[in-house]
Coordinates of C-alpha atoms and ligand atoms in Angstrom, one line a residue:
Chain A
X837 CA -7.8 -10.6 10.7
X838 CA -9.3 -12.2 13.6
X839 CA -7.8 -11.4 16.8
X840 CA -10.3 -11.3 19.5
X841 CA -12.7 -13.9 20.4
X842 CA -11.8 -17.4 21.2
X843 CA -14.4 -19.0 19.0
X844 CA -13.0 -17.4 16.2
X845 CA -9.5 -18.6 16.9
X846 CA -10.3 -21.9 17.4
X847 CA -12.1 -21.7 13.8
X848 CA -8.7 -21.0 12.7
X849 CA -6.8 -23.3 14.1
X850 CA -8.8 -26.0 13.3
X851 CA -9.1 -25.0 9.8
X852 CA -5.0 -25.2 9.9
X853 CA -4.8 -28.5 11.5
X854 CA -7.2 -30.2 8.5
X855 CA -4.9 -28.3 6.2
X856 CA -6.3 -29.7 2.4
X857 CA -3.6 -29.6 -0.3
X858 CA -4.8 -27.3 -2.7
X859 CA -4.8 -28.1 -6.4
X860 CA -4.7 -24.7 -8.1
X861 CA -5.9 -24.7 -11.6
X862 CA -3.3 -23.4 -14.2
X863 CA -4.4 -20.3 -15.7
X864 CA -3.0 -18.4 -18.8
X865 CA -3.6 -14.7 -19.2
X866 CA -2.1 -10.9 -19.4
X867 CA -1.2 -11.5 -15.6
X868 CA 0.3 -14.9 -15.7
X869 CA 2.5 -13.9 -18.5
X870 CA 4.1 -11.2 -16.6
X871 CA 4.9 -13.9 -13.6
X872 CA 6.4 -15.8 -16.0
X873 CA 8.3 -12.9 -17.3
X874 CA 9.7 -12.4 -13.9
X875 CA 10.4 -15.9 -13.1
X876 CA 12.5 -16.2 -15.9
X877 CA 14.0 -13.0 -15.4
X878 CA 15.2 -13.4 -11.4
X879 CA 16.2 -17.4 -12.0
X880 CA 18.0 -16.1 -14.6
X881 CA 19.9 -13.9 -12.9
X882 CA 20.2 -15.5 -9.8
X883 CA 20.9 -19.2 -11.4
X884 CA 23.4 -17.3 -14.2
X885 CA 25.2 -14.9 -12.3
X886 CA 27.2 -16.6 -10.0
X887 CA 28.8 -18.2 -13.1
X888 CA 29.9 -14.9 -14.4
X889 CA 33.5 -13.8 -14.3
X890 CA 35.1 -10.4 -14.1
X891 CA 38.8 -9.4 -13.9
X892 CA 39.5 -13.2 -13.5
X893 CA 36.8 -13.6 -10.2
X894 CA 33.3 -13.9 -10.1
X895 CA 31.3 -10.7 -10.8
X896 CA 29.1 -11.3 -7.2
X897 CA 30.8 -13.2 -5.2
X898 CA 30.4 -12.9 -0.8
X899 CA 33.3 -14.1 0.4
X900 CA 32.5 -14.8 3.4
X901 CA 35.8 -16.8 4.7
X902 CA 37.8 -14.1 3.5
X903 CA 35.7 -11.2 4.9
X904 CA 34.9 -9.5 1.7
X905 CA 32.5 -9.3 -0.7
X906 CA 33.1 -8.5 -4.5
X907 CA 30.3 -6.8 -6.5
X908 CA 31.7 -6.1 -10.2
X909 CA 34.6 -3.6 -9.6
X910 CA 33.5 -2.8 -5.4
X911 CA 34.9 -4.8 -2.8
X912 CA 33.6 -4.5 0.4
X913 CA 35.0 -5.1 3.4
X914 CA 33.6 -4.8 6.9
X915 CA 33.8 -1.8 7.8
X916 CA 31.5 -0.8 5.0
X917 CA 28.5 -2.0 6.6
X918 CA 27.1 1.3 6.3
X919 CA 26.2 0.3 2.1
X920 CA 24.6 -2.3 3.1
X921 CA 22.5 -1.0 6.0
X922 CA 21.4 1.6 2.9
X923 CA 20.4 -0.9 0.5
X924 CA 18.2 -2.5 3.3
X925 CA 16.6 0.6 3.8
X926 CA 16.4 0.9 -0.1
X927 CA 15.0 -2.4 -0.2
X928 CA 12.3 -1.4 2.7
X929 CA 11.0 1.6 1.3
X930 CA 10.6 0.3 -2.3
X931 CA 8.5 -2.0 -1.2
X932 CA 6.5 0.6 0.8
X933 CA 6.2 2.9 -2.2
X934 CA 4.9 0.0 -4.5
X935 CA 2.8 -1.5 -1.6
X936 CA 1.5 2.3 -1.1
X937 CA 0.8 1.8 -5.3
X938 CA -0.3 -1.7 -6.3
X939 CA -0.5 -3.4 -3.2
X940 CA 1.2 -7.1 -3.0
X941 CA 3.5 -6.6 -6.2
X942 CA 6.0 -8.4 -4.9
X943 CA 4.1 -11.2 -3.4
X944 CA 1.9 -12.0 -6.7
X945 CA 5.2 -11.6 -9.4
X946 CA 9.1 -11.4 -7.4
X947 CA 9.2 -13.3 -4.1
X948 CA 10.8 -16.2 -4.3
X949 CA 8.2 -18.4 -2.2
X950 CA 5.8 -17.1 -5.8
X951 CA 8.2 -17.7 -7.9
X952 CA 9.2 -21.3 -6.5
X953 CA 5.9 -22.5 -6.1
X954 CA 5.2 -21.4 -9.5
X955 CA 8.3 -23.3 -11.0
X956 CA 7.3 -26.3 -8.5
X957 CA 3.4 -26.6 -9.7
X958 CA 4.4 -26.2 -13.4
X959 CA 6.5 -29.6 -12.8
X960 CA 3.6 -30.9 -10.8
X961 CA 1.3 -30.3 -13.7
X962 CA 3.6 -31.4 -16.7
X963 CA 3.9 -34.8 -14.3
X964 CA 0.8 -35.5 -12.8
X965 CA -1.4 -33.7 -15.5
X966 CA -4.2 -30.9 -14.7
X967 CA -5.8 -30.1 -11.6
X968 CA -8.9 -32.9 -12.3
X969 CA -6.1 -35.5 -12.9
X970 CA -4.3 -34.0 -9.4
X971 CA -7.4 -34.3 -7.9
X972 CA -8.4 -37.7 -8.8
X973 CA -4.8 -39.0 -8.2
X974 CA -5.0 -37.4 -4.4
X975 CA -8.2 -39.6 -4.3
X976 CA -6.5 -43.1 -5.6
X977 CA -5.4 -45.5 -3.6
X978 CA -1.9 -46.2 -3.5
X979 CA -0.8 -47.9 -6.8
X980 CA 2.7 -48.8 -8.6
X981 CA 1.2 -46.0 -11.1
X982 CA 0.1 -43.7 -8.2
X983 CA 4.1 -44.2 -6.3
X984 CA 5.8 -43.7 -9.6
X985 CA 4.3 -40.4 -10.6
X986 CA 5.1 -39.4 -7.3
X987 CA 8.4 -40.6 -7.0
X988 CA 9.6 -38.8 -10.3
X989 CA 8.0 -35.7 -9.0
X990 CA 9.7 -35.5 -5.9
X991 CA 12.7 -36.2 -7.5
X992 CA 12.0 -33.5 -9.6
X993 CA 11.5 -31.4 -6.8
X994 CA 14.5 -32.2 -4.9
X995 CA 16.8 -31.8 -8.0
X996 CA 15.5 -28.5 -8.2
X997 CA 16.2 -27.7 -4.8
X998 CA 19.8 -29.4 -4.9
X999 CA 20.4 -27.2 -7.7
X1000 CA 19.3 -23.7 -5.9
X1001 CA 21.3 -24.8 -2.4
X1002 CA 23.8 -25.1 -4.5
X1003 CA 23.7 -21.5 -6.5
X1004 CA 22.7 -19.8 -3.4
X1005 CA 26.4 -20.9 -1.6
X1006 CA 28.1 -20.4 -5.0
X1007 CA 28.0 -16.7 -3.8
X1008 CA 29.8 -17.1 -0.7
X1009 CA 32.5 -19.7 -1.9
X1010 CA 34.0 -19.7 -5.5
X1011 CA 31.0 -21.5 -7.6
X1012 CA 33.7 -22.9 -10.2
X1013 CA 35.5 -24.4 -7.7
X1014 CA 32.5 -26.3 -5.8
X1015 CA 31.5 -27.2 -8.8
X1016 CA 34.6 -29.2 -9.3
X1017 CA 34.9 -30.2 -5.8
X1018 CA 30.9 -31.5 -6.0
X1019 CA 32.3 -33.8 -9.1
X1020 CA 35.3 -35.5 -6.8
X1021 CA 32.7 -35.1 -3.6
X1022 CA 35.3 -33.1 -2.0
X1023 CA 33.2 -30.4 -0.8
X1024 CA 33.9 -29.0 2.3
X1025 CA 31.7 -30.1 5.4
X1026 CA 30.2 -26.7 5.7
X1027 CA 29.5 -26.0 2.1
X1028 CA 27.6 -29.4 2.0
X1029 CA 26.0 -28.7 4.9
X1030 CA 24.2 -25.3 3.5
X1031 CA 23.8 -26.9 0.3
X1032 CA 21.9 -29.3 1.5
X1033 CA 19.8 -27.0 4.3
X1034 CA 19.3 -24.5 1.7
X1035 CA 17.9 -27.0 -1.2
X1036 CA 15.6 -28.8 1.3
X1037 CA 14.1 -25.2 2.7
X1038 CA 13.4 -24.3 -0.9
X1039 CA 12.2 -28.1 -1.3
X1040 CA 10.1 -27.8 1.4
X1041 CA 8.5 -24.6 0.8
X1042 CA 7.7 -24.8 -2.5
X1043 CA 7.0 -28.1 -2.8
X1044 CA 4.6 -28.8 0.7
X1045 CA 4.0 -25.1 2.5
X1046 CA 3.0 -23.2 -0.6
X1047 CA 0.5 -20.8 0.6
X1048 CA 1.0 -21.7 4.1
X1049 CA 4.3 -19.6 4.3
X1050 CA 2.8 -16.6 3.1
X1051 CA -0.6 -17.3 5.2
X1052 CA 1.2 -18.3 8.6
X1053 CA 5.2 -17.1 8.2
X1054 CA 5.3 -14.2 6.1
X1055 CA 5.7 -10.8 8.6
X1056 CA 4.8 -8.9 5.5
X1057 CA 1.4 -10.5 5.1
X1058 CA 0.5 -8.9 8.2
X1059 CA 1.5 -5.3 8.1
X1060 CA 1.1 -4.6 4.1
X1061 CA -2.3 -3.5 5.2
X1062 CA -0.9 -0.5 7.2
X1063 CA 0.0 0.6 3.7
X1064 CA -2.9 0.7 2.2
X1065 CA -5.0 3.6 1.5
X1066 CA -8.3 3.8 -0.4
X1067 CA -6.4 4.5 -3.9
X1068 CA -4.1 1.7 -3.5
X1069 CA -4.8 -0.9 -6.3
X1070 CA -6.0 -4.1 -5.2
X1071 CA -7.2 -6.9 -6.8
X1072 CA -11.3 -5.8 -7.1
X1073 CA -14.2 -7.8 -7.4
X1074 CA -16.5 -5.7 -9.3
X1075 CA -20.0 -6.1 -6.4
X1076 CA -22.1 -4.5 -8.2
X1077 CA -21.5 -5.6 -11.8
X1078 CA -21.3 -9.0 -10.7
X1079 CA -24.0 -9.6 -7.9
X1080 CA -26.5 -10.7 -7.9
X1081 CA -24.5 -14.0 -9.2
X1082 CA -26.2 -16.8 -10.9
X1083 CA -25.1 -20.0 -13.4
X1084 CA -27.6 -19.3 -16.0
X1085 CA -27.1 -15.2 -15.7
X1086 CA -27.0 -15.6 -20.2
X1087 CA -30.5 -16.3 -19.9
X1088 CA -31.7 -14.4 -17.4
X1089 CA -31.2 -10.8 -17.8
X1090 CA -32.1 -9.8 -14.2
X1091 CA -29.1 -11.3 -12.7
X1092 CA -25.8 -10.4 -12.7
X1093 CA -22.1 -10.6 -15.2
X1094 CA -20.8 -13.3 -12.5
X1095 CA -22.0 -16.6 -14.3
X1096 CA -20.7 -18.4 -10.6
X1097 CA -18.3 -20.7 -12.4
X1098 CA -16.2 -21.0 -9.4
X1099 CA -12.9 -20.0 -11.4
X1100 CA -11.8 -17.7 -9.8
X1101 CA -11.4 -19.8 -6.7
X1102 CA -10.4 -23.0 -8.4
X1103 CA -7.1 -20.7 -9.6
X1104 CA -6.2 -19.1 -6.4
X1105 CA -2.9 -20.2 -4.8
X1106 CA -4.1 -19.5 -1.6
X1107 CA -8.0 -21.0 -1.9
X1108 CA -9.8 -17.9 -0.9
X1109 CA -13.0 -16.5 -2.9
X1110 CA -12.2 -13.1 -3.9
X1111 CA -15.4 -12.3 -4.4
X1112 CA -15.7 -11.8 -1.1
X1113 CA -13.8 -8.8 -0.7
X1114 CA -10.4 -8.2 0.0
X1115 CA -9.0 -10.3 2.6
X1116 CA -4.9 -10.8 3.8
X1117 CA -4.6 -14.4 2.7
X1118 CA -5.0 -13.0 -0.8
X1119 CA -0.7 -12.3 -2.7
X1120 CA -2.1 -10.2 -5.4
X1121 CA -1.1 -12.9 -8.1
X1122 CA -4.1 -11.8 -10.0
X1123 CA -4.7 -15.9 -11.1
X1124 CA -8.3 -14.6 -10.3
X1125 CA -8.2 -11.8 -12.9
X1126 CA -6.8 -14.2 -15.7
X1127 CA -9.5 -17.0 -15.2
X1128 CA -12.4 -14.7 -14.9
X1129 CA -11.1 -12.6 -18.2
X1130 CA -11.3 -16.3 -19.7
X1131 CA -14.6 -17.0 -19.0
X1132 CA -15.7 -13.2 -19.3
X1133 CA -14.7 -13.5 -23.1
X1134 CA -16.6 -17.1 -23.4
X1135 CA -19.9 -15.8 -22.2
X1136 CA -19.3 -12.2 -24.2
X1137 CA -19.4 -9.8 -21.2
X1138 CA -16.5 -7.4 -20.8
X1139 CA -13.7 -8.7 -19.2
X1140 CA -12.5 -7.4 -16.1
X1141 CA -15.2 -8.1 -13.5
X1142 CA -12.2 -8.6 -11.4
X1143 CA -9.6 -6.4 -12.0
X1144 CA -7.1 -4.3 -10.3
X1145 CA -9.0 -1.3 -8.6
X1146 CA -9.2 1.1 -6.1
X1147 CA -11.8 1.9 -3.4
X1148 CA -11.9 4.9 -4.7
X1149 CA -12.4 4.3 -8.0
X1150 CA -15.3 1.0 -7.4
X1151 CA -16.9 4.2 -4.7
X1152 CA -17.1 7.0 -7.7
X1153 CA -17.1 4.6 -10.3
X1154 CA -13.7 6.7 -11.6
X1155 CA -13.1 6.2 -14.6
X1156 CA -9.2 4.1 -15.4
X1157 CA -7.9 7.7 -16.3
X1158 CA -9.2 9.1 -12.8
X1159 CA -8.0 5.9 -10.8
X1160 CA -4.5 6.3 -12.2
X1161 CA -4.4 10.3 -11.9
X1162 CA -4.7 9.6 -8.1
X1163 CA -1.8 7.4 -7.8
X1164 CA 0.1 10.4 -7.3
X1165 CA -1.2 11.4 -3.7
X1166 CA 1.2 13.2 -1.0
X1167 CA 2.2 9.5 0.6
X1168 CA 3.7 8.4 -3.1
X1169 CA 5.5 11.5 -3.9
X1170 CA 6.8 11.3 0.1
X1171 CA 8.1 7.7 -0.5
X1172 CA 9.3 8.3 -4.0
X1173 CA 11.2 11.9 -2.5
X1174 CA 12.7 10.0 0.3
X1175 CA 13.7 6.8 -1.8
X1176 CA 15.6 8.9 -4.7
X1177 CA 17.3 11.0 -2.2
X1178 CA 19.0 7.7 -0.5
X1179 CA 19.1 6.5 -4.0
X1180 CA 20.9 9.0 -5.2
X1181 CA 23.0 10.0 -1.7
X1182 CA 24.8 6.1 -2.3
X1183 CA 25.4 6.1 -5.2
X1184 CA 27.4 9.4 -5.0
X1185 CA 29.1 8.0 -2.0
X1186 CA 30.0 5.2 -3.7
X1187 CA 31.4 6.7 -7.0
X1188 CA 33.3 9.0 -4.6
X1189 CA 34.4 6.1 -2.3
X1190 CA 38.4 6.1 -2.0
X1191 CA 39.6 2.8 -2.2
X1192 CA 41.6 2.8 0.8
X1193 CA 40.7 2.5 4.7
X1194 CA 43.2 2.8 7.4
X1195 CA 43.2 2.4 11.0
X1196 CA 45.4 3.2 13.3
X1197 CA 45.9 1.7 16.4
X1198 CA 48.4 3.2 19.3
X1199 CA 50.6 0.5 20.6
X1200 CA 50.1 0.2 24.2
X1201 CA 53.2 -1.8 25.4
X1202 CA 54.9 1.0 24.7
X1203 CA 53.1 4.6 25.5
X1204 CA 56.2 6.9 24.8
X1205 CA 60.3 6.4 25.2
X1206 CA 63.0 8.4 25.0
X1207 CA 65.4 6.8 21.9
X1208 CA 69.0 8.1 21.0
X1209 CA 69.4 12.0 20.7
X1210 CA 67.0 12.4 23.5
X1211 CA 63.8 12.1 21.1
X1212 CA 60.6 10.8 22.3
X1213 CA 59.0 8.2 20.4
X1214 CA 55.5 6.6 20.2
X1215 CA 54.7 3.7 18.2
X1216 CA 51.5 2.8 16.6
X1217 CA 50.2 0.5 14.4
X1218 CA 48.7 1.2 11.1
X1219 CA 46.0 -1.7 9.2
X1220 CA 46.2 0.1 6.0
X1221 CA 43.7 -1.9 3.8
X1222 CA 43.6 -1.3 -0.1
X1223 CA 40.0 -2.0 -1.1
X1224 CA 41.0 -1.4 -5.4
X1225 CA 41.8 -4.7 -7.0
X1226 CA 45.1 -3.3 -8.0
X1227 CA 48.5 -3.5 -5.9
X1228 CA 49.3 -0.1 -5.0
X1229 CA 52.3 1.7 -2.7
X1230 CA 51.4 4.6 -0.4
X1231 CA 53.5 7.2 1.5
X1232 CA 52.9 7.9 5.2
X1233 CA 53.6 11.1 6.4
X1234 CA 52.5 12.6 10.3
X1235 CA 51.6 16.2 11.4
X1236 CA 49.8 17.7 14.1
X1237 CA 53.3 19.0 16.2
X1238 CA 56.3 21.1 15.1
X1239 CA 59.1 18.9 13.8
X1240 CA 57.1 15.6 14.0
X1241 CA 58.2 13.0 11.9
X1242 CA 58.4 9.4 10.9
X1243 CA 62.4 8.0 10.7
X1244 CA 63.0 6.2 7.5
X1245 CA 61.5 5.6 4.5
X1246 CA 57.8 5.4 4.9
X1247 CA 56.9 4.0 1.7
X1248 CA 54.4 1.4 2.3
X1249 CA 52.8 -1.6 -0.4
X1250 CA 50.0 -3.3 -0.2
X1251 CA 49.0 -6.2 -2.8
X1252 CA 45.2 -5.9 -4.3
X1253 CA 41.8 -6.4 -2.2
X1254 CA 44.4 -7.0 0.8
X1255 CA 45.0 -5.0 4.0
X1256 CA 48.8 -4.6 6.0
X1257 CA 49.0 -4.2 9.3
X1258 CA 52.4 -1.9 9.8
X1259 CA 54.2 -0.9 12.8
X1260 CA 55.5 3.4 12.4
X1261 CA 57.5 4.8 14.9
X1262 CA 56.6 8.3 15.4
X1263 CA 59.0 10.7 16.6
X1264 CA 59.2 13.9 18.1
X1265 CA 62.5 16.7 18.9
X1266 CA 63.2 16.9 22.7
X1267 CA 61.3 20.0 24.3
X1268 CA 59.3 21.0 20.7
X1269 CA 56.1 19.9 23.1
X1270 CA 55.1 20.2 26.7
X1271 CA 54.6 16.6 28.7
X1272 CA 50.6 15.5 27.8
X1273 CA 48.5 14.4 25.1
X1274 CA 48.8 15.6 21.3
X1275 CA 46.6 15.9 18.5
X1276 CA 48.4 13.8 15.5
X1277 CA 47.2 13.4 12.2
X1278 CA 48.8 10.5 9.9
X1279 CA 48.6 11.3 5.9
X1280 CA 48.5 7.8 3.8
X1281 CA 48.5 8.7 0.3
X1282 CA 48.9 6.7 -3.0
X1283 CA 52.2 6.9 -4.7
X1284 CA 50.7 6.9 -8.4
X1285 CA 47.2 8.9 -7.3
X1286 CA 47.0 11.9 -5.1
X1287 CA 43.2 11.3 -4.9
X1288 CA 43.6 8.2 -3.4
X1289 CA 44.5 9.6 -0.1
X1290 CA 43.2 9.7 4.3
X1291 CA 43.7 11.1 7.3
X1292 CA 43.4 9.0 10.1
X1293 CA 43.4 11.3 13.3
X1294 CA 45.5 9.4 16.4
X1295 CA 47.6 10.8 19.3
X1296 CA 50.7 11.9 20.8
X1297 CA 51.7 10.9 24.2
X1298 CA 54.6 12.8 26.1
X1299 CA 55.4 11.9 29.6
Chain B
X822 CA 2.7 -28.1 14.5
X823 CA 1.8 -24.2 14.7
X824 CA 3.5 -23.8 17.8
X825 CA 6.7 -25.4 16.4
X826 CA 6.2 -22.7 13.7
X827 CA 5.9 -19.9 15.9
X828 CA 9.0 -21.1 18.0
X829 CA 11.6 -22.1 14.9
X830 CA 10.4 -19.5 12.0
X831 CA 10.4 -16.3 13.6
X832 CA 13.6 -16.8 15.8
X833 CA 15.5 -18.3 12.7
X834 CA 14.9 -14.6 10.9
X835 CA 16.1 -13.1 14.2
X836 CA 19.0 -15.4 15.2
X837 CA 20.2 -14.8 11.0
X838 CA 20.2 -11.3 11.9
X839 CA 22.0 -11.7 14.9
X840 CA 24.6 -13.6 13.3
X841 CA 25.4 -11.1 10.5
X842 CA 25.3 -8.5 13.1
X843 CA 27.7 -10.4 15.0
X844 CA 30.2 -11.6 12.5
X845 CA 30.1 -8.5 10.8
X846 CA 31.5 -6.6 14.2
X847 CA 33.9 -9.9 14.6
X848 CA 36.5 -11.8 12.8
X849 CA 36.0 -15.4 13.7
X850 CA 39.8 -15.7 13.7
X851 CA 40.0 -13.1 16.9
X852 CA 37.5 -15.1 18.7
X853 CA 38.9 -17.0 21.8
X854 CA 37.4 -20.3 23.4
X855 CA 37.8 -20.4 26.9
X856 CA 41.1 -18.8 26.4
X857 CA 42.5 -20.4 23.5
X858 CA 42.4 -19.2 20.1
X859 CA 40.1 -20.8 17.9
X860 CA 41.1 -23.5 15.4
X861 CA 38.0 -23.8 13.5
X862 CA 37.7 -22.2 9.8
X863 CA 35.4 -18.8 9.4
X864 CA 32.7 -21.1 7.9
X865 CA 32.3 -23.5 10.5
X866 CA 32.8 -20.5 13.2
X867 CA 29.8 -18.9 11.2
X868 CA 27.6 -22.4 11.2
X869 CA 28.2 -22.7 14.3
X870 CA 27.5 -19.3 15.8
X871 CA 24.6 -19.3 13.1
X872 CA 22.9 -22.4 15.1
X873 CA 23.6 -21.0 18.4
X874 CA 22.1 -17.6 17.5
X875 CA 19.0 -19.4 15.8
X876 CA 18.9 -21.7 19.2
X877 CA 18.7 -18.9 21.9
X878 CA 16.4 -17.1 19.7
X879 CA 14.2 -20.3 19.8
X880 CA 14.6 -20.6 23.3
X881 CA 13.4 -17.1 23.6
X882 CA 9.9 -17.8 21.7
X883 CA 9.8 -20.9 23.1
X884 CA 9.8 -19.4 26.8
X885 CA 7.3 -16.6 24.9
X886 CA 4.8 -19.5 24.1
X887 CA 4.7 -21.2 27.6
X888 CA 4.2 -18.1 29.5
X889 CA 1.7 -17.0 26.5
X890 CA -1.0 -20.0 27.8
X891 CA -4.3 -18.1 28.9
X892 CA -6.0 -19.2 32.6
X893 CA -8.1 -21.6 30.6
X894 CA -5.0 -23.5 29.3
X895 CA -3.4 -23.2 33.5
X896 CA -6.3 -24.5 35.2
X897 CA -7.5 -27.0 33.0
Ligands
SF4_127 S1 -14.5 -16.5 -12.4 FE1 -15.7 -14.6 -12.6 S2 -17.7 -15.4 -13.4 FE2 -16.6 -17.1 -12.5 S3 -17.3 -17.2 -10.4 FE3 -15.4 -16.0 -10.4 S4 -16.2 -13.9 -10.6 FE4 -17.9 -15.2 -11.2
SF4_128 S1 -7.7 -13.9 -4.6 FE1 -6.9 -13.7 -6.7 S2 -5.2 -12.4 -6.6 FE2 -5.7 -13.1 -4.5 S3 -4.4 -14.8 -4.2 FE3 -6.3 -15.6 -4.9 S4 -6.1 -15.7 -7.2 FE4 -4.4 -14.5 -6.4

């Protein structure tokens, strides 16, 4: 990157400023096949399963206006934060280990700014034809042809966008019911709102910024070097098997296997020339490995003058055996130790989770008060919240001091995915304690499953 | 242009996480203005509080960029 030197900056930035759309030409291949693979696979699932039902609710669904969020059988509530502080560190170190591996993974096949931008230029192509006809349309004056090809693009575009503004906050409110309430236009100010934020962002990036986000917004794009070692695999542009480059290198046998057909650069999203080495604009999309295989194959020379490589391995000349062997270096293992360890630490937390949470909060109108037969009462307040989607009853019960109890029938219920807040009144014999603080435990544990069951400790004020 | 990416992109990403910070710690319902409970509904109390997260973050970077301006830029 540069970072020092105002000449070089200004380079830069004026570069930026005479930003040139680029026209990237489609490409088929190994490579693109897999991003395709993947695009269908996370639309799929992200367009698809907000429309899924379970238990008569929608399988994910982040209720945000009712504080709780419903993953199959889990609701979460907020006090669970904790799970989802672990599946951002999850999240973080997966992508370290498989930066660590095969550099920008995520950036060539999974991130959505790809996998838009993909969807988006597939359009672009079906409408306004291959990257010549692009080009030369660019180049045209304005004409009724010229306006309507745009037109029906853009309105392409912008369905598109509509459509995912309108999936992405059919997680946090019902999606059946917006989708009635979008029919009637009844939606509610706030839902509109997002849809319509949401589907111009993704409008906007992957129909105008393209490579720019990843180039000038990404945070990513700047520190997935730190994670690179010298037997991390990175899109390679075999030097020496290619250089010295030249059109007619059929002919000539003194020149290189790079016939300087300018592929390679005509496919990249971001417009940069691989062959000359590694550089940060570059996702990993491996565009350049498919178009280069293409041509390899036309002119007869072995494919994979640009492949996926290693320093190592292009250093040693390792053979694919030897590059691979060395994937499994100290930092990998470390990554992959730590990552099945949190791995599996949640998920054993979370089969073990009890679906119940209880707080209890001392009622401070009232510290402690002598009530008939000279017994001294505290009263607190319990939010008992049931976090199974079934209705269920629990029994309080109190401990901590001899003879402590709670007067009544404590028998409390508590409807599915719903919290109570109840008041107890706590009470304790006449001279069984001295005047002070006491440790008091409450027991709240589920009529019809002893597992179901906490202890919430509180105290026990005596004046 | 790149400035008005530097000020709105980053402190959107910070001023989201704020706000999920925030609102995970707080019920909207509990929140008082100036002394009154709040009428709104959770989802305008989260738009809401989303924008004013996103805007003091913004104002942040935007105070980052003016006081970022080398000598060459002052004494022009
Ligand atoms: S696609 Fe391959 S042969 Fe063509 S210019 Fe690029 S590296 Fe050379
Ligand atoms: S250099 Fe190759 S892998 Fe990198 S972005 Fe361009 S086409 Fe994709």
């Amino acid at each position: 990157m540069k970072t020092s030197g105002a000449p070089a900056d200004l380079v830069e930035q004026s570069l930026y400023e005479v930003r040139r759309t680029i026209h990237p030409r489609a490409v088929r291949g190994w490579f693109a096949a897999w991003r395709w693979a993947l695009v269908w696979a996370t639309q799929l699932v992200f367009y698809g399963t907000a429309w899924l039902q379970w238990n008569g609710r929608q399988v994910v669904l982040f209720d945000i206006a009712q504080r709780k969020f419903y993953i199959f059988g889990l609701v979460f509530w907020p006090q669970d934060i904790i799970y989802l502080t672990v599946l951002l560190i999850i999240s973080a170190l997966s992508l370290f280990l498989f930066t660590a591996v095969a550099g920008r993974l995520w950036c060539g096949y999974a991130c959505p700014q790809t996998v838009y931008t993909e969807i988006f230029m597939w359009l672009e192509q079906k409408i306004e034809g291959d990257r010549v006809a692009r080009l030369r349309l660019e180049a045209a004056p304005l004409s009724p042809r010229k306006f309507a090809l745009k037109a029906v693009k853009h309105g392409a575009w912008i369905a598109i966008g509509l459509w995912t503004g309108f999936t992405f906050v059919g997680y946090f409110t019902p999606i059946r019911e917006l989708w009635d309430a979008v029919w009637i236009a009844a939606t509610g100010p706030w839902e509109t709102f997002w849809v319509l934020f949401y589907g111009f962002a993704t409008y906007g990036n992957a129909g105008w910024m393209r490579e720019q986000v990843c180039k000038h917004m990404c945070p990513y794009a700047r520190f997935q070097s730190a994670m690179f070692d010298n037997d991390t695999l990175i899109i390679t542009y075999d030097r020496e098997r290619g250089e010295p480059r030249g059109k007619n290198a059929i002919s000539r046998p003194g020149k290189g296997h790079c016939v300087d057909c300018n592929i390679c650069v005509q496919v990249c999203p971001t417009g940069i020339d691989i062959r000359e080495g590694l550089q940060y604009e570059c996702i990993g999309c491996a565009a350049c490995i498919d178009g280069c295989d293409q041509v390899m194959e036309k002119v007869g020379f072995p494919k994979g003058l640009i492949r996926y490589s290693t320093i190592t391995a292009m250093e040693r000349k390792l053979t694919r055996a030897q590059m691979f062997a060395r994937a499994f270096r100290p930092r990998v293992l470390v990554y992959s130790a730590v990552l099945w360890i949190i791995i599996i630490s949640a998920g054993v937390a979370l089969w073990n989770r009890v679906p119940l949470k209880v707080d209890v909060i001392r009622d401070r109108a009232a510290i402690s008060r002598e009530v008939e037969g000279g017994m001294i009462e505290n009263v607190y307040r319990l939010q008992i919240m049931n976090t199974s989607e079934a209705p269920r009853a629990y029994r309080l019960s109190v401990s901590g001091i001899s003879g402590i109890r709670i007067p009544g029938e404590a028998v409390i219920e508590v409807e599915g995915a719903a919290s109570r807040m109840v008041p107890v009144k706590v009470r304790v014999a006449p001279g069984a304690v001295a005047a002070g603080t006491h440790r008091i435990e409450f027991g709240i544990e589920s009529t019809d499953d002893t597992s179901v069951a906490v202890r919430e400790k509180s105290v026990f004020i005596v004046r | 242009m790149k400035r008005t990416i530097w000020i709105l992109w980053p402190s959107f990403i910070v001023g989201g996480l704020g706000e999920v910070l925030f609102f995970t710690v707080f019920d909207p319902h509990e929140l008082y203005l100036f002394g009154e409970p709040s009428t709104l509904s959770r989802m305008a109390v989260y738009t809401i509080g989303f924008f004013l997260c996103w805007a003091f973050a913004a104002a942040s970077s935007a105070f980052t960029c003016f006081l970022q301006g080398g000598s060459r830029e002052i004494n022009r």
